[in-house]
mmCIF file with all atom_site columns, C-alpha atoms in Angstrom:
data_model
loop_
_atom_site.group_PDB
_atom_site.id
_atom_site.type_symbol
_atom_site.label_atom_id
_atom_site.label_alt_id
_atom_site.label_comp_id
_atom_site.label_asym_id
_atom_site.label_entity_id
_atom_site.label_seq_id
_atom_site.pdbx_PDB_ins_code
_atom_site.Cartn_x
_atom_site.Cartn_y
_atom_site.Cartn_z
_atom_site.occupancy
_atom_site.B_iso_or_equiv
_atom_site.pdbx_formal_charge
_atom_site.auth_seq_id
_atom_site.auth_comp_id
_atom_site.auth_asym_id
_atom_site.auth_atom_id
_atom_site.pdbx_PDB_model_num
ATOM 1  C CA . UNK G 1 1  ? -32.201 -3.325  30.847 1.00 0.00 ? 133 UNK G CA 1
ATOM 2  C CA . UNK G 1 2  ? -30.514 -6.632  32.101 1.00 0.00 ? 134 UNK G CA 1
ATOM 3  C CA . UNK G 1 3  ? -27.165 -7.729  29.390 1.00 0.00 ? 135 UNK G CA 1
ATOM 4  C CA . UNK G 1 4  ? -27.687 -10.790 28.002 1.00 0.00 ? 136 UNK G CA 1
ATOM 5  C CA . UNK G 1 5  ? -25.409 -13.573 27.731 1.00 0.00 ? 137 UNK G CA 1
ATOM 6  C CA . UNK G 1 6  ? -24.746 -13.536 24.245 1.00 0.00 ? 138 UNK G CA 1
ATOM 7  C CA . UNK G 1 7  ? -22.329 -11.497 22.691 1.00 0.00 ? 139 UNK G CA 1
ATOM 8  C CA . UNK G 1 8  ? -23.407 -8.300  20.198 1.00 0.00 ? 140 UNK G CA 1
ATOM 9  C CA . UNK G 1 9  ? -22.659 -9.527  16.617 1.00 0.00 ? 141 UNK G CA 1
ATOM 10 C CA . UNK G 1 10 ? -20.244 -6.358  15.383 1.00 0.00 ? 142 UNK G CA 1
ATOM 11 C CA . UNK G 1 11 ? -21.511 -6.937  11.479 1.00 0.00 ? 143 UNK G CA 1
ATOM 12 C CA . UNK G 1 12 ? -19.726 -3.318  10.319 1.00 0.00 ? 144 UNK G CA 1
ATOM 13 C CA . UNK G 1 13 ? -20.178 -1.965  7.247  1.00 0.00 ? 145 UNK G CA 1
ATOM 14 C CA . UNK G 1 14 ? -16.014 -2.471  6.700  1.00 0.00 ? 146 UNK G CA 1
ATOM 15 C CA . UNK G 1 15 ? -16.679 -6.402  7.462  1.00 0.00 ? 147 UNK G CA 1
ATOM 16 C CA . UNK G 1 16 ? -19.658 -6.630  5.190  1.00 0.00 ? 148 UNK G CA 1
ATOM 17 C CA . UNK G 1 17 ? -17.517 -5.664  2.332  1.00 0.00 ? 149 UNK G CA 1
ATOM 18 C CA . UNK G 1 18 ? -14.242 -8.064  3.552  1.00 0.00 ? 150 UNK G CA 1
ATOM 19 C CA . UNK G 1 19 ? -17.362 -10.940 3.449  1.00 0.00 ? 151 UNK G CA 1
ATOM 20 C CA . UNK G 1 20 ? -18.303 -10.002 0.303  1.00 0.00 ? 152 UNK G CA 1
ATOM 21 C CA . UNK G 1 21 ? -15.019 -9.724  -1.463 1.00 0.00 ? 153 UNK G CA 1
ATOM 22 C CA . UNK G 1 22 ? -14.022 -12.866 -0.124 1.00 0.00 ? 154 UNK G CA 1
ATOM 23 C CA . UNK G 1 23 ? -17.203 -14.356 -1.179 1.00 0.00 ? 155 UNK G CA 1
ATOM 24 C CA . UNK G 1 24 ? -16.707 -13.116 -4.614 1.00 0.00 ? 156 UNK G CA 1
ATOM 25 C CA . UNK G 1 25 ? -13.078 -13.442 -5.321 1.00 0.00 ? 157 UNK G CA 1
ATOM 26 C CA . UNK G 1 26 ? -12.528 -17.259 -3.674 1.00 0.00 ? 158 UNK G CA 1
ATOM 27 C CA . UNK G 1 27 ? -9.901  -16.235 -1.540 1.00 0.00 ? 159 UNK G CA 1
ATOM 28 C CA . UNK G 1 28 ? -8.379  -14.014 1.552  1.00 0.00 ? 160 UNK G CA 1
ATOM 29 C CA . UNK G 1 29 ? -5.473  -12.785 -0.823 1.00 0.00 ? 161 UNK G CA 1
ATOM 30 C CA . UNK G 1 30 ? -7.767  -12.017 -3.976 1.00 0.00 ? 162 UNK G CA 1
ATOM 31 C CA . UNK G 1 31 ? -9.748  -10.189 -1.574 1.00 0.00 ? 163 UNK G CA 1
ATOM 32 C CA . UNK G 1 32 ? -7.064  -8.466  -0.101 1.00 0.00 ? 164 UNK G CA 1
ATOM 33 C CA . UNK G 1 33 ? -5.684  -7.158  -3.586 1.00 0.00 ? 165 UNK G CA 1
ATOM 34 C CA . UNK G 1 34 ? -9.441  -5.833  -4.393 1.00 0.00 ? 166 UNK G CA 1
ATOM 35 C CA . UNK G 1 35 ? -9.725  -4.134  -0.988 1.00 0.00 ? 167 UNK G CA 1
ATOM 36 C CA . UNK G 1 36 ? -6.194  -2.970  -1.115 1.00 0.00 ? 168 UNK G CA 1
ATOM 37 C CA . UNK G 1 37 ? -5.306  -4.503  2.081  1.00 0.00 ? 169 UNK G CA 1
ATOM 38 C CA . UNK G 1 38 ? -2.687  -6.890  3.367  1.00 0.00 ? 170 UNK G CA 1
ATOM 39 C CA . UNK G 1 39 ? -4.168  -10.659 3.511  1.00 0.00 ? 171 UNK G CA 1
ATOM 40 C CA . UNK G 1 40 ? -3.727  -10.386 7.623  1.00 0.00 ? 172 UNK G CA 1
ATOM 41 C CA . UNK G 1 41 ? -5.722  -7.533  7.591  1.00 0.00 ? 173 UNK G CA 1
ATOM 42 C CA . UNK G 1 42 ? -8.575  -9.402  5.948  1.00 0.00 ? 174 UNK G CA 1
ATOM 43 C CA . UNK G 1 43 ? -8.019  -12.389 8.514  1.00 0.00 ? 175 UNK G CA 1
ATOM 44 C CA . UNK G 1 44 ? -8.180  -10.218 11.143 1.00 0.00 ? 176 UNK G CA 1
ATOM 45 C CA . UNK G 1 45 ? -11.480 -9.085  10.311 1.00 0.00 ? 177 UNK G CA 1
ATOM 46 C CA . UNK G 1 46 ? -13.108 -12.292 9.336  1.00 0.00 ? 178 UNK G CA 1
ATOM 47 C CA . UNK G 1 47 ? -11.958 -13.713 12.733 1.00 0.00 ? 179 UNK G CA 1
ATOM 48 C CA . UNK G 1 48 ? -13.177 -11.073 14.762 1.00 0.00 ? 180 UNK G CA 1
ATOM 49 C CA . UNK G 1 49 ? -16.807 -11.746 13.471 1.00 0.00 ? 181 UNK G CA 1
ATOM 50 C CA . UNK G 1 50 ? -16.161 -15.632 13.771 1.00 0.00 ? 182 UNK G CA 1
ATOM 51 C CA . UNK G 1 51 ? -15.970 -14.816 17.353 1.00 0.00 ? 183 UNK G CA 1
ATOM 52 C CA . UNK G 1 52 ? -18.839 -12.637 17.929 1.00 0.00 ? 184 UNK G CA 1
ATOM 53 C CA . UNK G 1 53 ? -21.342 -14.818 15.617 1.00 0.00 ? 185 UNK G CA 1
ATOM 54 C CA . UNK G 1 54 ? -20.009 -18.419 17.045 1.00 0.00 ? 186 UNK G CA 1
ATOM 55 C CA . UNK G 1 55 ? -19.259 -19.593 14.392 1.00 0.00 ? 187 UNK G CA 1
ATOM 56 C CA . UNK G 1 56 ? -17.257 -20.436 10.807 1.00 0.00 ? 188 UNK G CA 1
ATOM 57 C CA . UNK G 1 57 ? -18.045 -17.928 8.451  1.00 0.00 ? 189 UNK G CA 1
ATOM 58 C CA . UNK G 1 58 ? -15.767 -19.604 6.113  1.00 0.00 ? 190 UNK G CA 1
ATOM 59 C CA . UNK G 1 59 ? -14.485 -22.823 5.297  1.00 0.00 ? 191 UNK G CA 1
ATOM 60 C CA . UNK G 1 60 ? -10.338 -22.633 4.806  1.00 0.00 ? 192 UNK G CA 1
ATOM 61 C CA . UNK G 1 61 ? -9.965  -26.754 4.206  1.00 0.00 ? 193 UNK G CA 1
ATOM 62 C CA . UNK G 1 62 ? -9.179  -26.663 0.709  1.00 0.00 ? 194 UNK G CA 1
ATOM 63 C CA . UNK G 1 63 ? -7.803  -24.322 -1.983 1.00 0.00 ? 195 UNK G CA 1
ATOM 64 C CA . UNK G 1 64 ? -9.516  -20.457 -1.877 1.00 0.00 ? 196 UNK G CA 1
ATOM 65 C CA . UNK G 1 65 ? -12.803 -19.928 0.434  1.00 0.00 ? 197 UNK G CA 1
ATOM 66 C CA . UNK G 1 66 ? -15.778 -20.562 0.413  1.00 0.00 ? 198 UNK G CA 1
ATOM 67 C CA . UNK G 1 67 ? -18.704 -20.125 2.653  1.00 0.00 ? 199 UNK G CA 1
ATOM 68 C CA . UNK G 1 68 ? -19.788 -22.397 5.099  1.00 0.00 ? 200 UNK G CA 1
ATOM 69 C CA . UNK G 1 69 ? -23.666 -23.589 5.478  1.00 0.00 ? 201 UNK G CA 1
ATOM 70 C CA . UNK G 1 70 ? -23.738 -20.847 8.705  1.00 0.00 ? 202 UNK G CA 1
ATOM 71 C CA . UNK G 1 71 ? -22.014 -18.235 7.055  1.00 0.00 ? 203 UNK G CA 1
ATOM 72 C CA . UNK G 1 72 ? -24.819 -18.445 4.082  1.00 0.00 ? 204 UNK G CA 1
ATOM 73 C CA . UNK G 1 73 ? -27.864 -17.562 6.475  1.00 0.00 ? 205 UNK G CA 1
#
C-alpha cells in the first residue's frame, strides 16, 4: 500500500494520560507532580503529539493550561 502524506498520529496510551492530567490539573507542573515526572518530561510529550496531529493541543498564553478548540475534538 502507497504511504500517505500525512504523518501517523502516535496517540500512546503514556500521552493519553499526560493529556489528561494536564487537562485535569490546569497545568504542566501539577501534572508533572501527579504523574511523578519532571515538568520537561511532560513538555516533551505534549510536543511530540503537537507535531504529529498539526496542531495546538494546548493553549500556554496565560496562567496554567487549558485546551485549545482542536485539542477538544
Amino acid at each position: 500500500l502507497p504511504r500517505s502524506s500525512t504523518p501517523a498520529m502516535s496517540l500512546t496510551l503514556d500521552a493519553l494520560a499526560v493529556l489528561d492530567a494536564i487537562a485535569t490539573c490546569g497545568s504542566f507542573a501539577a501534572a508533572a507532580k501527579v504523574l511523578h515526572r519532571v515538568p520537561s518530561a511532560v513538555s516533551y510529550v505534549v510536543k511530540q503529539l503537537e507535531q504529529d496531529v498539526g496542531f495546538a493541543v494546548f493553549d500556554r498564553s496565560g496562567q496554567g493550561a487549558r485546551m485549545t478548540a482542536a485539542g477538544r475534538t
